[in-house]
Tab-separated table of C-alpha atoms in Angstrom:
chain	number	residue	atom	x	y	z
A	1	MET	CA	-12.474	-3.334	18.178
A	2	GLN	CA	-15.201	-1.297	16.546
A	3	TYR	CA	-18.408	-3.016	15.497
A	4	ARG	CA	-17.906	-3.145	11.753
A	5	MET	CA	-14.545	-4.554	12.136
A	6	LYS	CA	-15.996	-7.527	13.956
A	7	THR	CA	-18.891	-8.020	11.365
A	8	HIS	CA	-17.273	-6.898	8.164
A	9	MET	CA	-13.707	-8.200	8.386
A	10	LEU	CA	-12.058	-9.147	5.070
A	11	THR	CA	-10.576	-12.621	4.778
A	12	GLU	CA	-6.850	-13.004	4.318
A	13	VAL	CA	-7.634	-13.960	0.591
A	14	ALA	CA	-9.752	-10.743	0.133
A	15	ILE	CA	-6.996	-8.577	1.736
A	16	LYS	CA	-4.330	-10.131	-0.575
A	17	GLU	CA	-6.590	-9.515	-3.675
A	18	LEU	CA	-7.194	-5.854	-2.598
A	19	LEU	CA	-3.461	-5.321	-2.251
A	20	VAL	CA	-2.726	-6.871	-5.659
A	21	ARG	CA	-5.210	-4.971	-7.716
A	22	THR	CA	-5.150	-1.559	-6.025
A	23	ALA	CA	-2.874	0.979	-7.588
A	24	MET	CA	-2.402	3.582	-4.781
A	25	GLY	CA	-2.060	3.514	-1.006
A	26	SER	CA	-1.252	6.143	1.644
A	27	LEU	CA	2.042	5.568	3.472
A	28	ALA	CA	2.431	7.191	6.937
A	29	THR	CA	5.804	7.820	8.525
A	30	LEU	CA	6.958	10.010	11.448
A	31	ASN	CA	8.681	13.368	11.147
A	32	ASP	CA	11.546	14.105	13.524
A	33	ASP	CA	9.225	16.246	15.529
A	34	ARG	CA	6.998	13.129	15.793
A	35	THR	CA	4.192	14.643	13.570
A	36	PRO	CA	2.809	12.132	11.016
A	37	TYR	CA	3.732	12.493	7.368
A	38	VAL	CA	1.323	10.708	4.974
A	39	ILE	CA	1.892	10.527	1.293
A	40	PRO	CA	0.198	8.729	-1.598
A	41	VAL	CA	2.381	6.017	-3.150
A	42	HIS	CA	2.378	3.466	-5.997
A	43	TYR	CA	3.155	0.233	-4.376
A	44	LEU	CA	3.722	-3.480	-5.092
A	45	TYR	CA	2.462	-6.420	-2.819
A	46	TYR	CA	5.071	-9.098	-3.533
A	47	ASN	CA	6.144	-12.209	-1.589
A	48	GLY	CA	4.251	-11.086	1.520
A	49	SER	CA	5.821	-7.602	1.708
A	50	ILE	CA	4.854	-4.188	0.476
A	51	TYR	CA	7.457	-2.398	-1.816
A	52	VAL	CA	7.497	1.350	-2.682
A	53	HIS	CA	10.008	3.018	-4.990
A	54	GLY	CA	11.117	6.571	-5.557
A	55	LEU	CA	13.915	9.037	-5.269
A	56	PRO	CA	16.792	8.161	-2.977
A	57	LYS	CA	16.540	11.261	-0.916
A	58	GLY	CA	13.587	13.126	0.528
A	59	GLN	CA	11.338	13.381	3.577
A	60	LYS	CA	10.006	9.767	3.178
A	61	ILE	CA	13.540	8.287	3.106
A	62	GLY	CA	14.758	10.503	5.898
A	63	ASN	CA	11.817	9.569	8.141
A	64	ILE	CA	12.272	5.895	7.508
A	65	LYS	CA	16.019	6.082	8.227
A	66	ALA	CA	15.152	7.716	11.528
A	67	ASN	CA	12.270	5.542	12.457
A	68	PRO	CA	11.313	2.456	10.364
A	69	CYS	CA	7.830	2.090	11.936
A	70	VAL	CA	5.255	2.901	9.252
A	71	CYS	CA	1.633	2.462	8.589
A	72	MET	CA	-0.228	2.214	5.334
A	73	THR	CA	-3.872	2.105	4.137
A	74	VAL	CA	-5.166	0.946	0.800
A	75	TYR	CA	-8.874	1.295	-0.176
A	76	GLU	CA	-11.466	1.077	-2.906
A	77	MET	CA	-14.665	2.939	-2.929
A	78	ASP	CA	-17.202	0.921	-5.082
A	79	SER	CA	-20.202	3.247	-4.801
A	80	LEU	CA	-22.480	5.237	-2.566
A	81	LEU	CA	-25.351	3.445	-0.917
A	82	LEU	CA	-28.164	6.040	-0.702
A	83	ASP	CA	-30.969	5.791	1.679
A	84	PRO	CA	-34.144	4.724	0.000
A	85	GLU	CA	-35.910	7.632	1.812
A	86	GLY	CA	-33.375	10.217	0.645
A	87	LYS	CA	-32.008	10.908	4.189
A	88	PRO	CA	-28.537	12.407	3.543
A	89	CYS	CA	-27.173	11.219	6.934
A	90	ASP	CA	-28.086	7.638	6.078
A	91	THR	CA	-26.010	7.547	3.077
A	92	ASN	CA	-23.304	4.956	3.262
A	93	THR	CA	-20.434	3.660	1.137
A	94	LYS	CA	-19.687	0.289	-0.453
A	95	TYR	CA	-15.958	-0.290	0.026
A	96	GLN	CA	-12.974	-2.435	0.973
A	97	SER	CA	-9.871	-1.285	3.019
A	98	VAL	CA	-6.795	-2.596	4.385
A	99	ILE	CA	-4.602	-1.022	7.127
A	100	LEU	CA	-1.142	-2.553	7.780
A	101	SER	CA	1.781	-1.584	10.018
A	102	GLY	CA	5.272	-2.687	9.633
A	103	LYS	CA	8.933	-2.023	9.613
A	104	ALA	CA	10.376	-0.294	6.515
A	105	SER	CA	13.862	-0.642	5.238
A	106	LEU	CA	15.790	0.144	2.139
A	107	VAL	CA	16.560	-2.677	-0.274
A	108	GLU	CA	20.335	-2.637	-0.675
A	109	ASP	CA	20.798	-5.873	-2.737
A	110	ILE	CA	20.900	-4.758	-6.430
A	111	GLU	CA	19.449	-8.021	-7.740
A	112	HIS	CA	16.571	-7.868	-5.372
A	113	LYS	CA	15.978	-4.282	-6.121
A	114	ARG	CA	16.018	-5.015	-9.950
A	115	GLU	CA	13.576	-7.955	-9.408
A	116	VAL	CA	11.065	-5.699	-7.465
A	117	LEU	CA	11.419	-2.867	-10.089
A	118	ILE	CA	10.598	-5.355	-12.866
A	119	GLU	CA	7.427	-6.429	-10.952
A	120	ILE	CA	6.493	-2.691	-10.448
A	121	VAL	CA	6.687	-2.267	-14.211
A	122	LYS	CA	4.649	-5.433	-14.728
A	123	LYS	CA	1.989	-4.086	-12.473
A	124	TYR	CA	1.706	-0.467	-13.792
A	125	THR	CA	2.949	-0.740	-17.389
A	126	PRO	CA	2.736	-4.308	-18.394
A	127	HIS	CA	3.235	-3.425	-22.089
A	128	LEU	CA	6.739	-2.315	-21.086
A	129	ALA	CA	7.589	-5.380	-19.006
A	130	GLN	CA	9.853	-6.913	-21.732
A	131	LYS	CA	12.244	-3.814	-21.795
A	132	ALA	CA	15.356	-4.023	-19.851
A	133	LEU	CA	15.726	-1.583	-17.004
A	134	PRO	CA	18.763	0.901	-17.433
A	135	GLU	CA	21.468	0.261	-14.771
A	136	ASN	CA	21.639	3.799	-13.813
A	137	MET	CA	17.779	3.785	-13.139
A	138	VAL	CA	18.098	0.611	-10.944
A	139	ASN	CA	21.140	2.050	-9.034
A	140	GLY	CA	19.552	5.454	-8.661
A	141	THR	CA	16.047	4.366	-7.527
A	142	ALA	CA	15.343	3.780	-3.743
A	143	VAL	CA	13.354	0.648	-3.196
A	144	ILE	CA	11.660	0.325	0.285
A	145	ARG	CA	10.472	-2.920	1.648
A	146	ILE	CA	7.791	-2.857	4.256
A	147	GLN	CA	7.732	-6.064	6.429
A	148	ILE	CA	4.128	-6.386	7.408
A	149	LEU	CA	3.765	-6.923	11.167
A	150	ASP	CA	-0.057	-6.366	11.541
A	151	ILE	CA	-2.780	-6.294	8.806
A	152	THR	CA	-6.535	-5.910	8.919
A	153	GLY	CA	-9.123	-5.395	6.347
A	154	LYS	CA	-12.731	-4.523	6.328
A	155	TYR	CA	-15.693	-3.919	3.892
A	156	TYR	CA	-19.078	-2.711	3.760
A	157	GLU	CA	-21.732	-3.414	1.123
């Protein structure tokens, strides 16, 4: 374990808070040729899992169907910490980050899918949360659940 991971580990509470408040993450899957495929995603941390939504077909979905093992990182940069003497190589960053690995699967249960999509609307567009979701959109949207198997977080300030 790297030094900063030992000395700057986020608590479980801080990890959950970061997952709830952050809008974007980077999701990594594996292509058929075993090369990584990393994409930015909007996501929802809900009931101890990560949820991602999108089109029902594409590289991300194909990769997950072929290999459900995924990794995701979420991070926030607060500010640069400049060296008082102006040394460029001694500039640092105040940040928090989380890395998680897990198993991804498509949510098939339509009511669970609807529940997650409603929560996604609440997170990203709360002013629209009272509007009903059209059935064709619920049916035509892929919802991926990531069961978290390992999670760590760190910070620097």
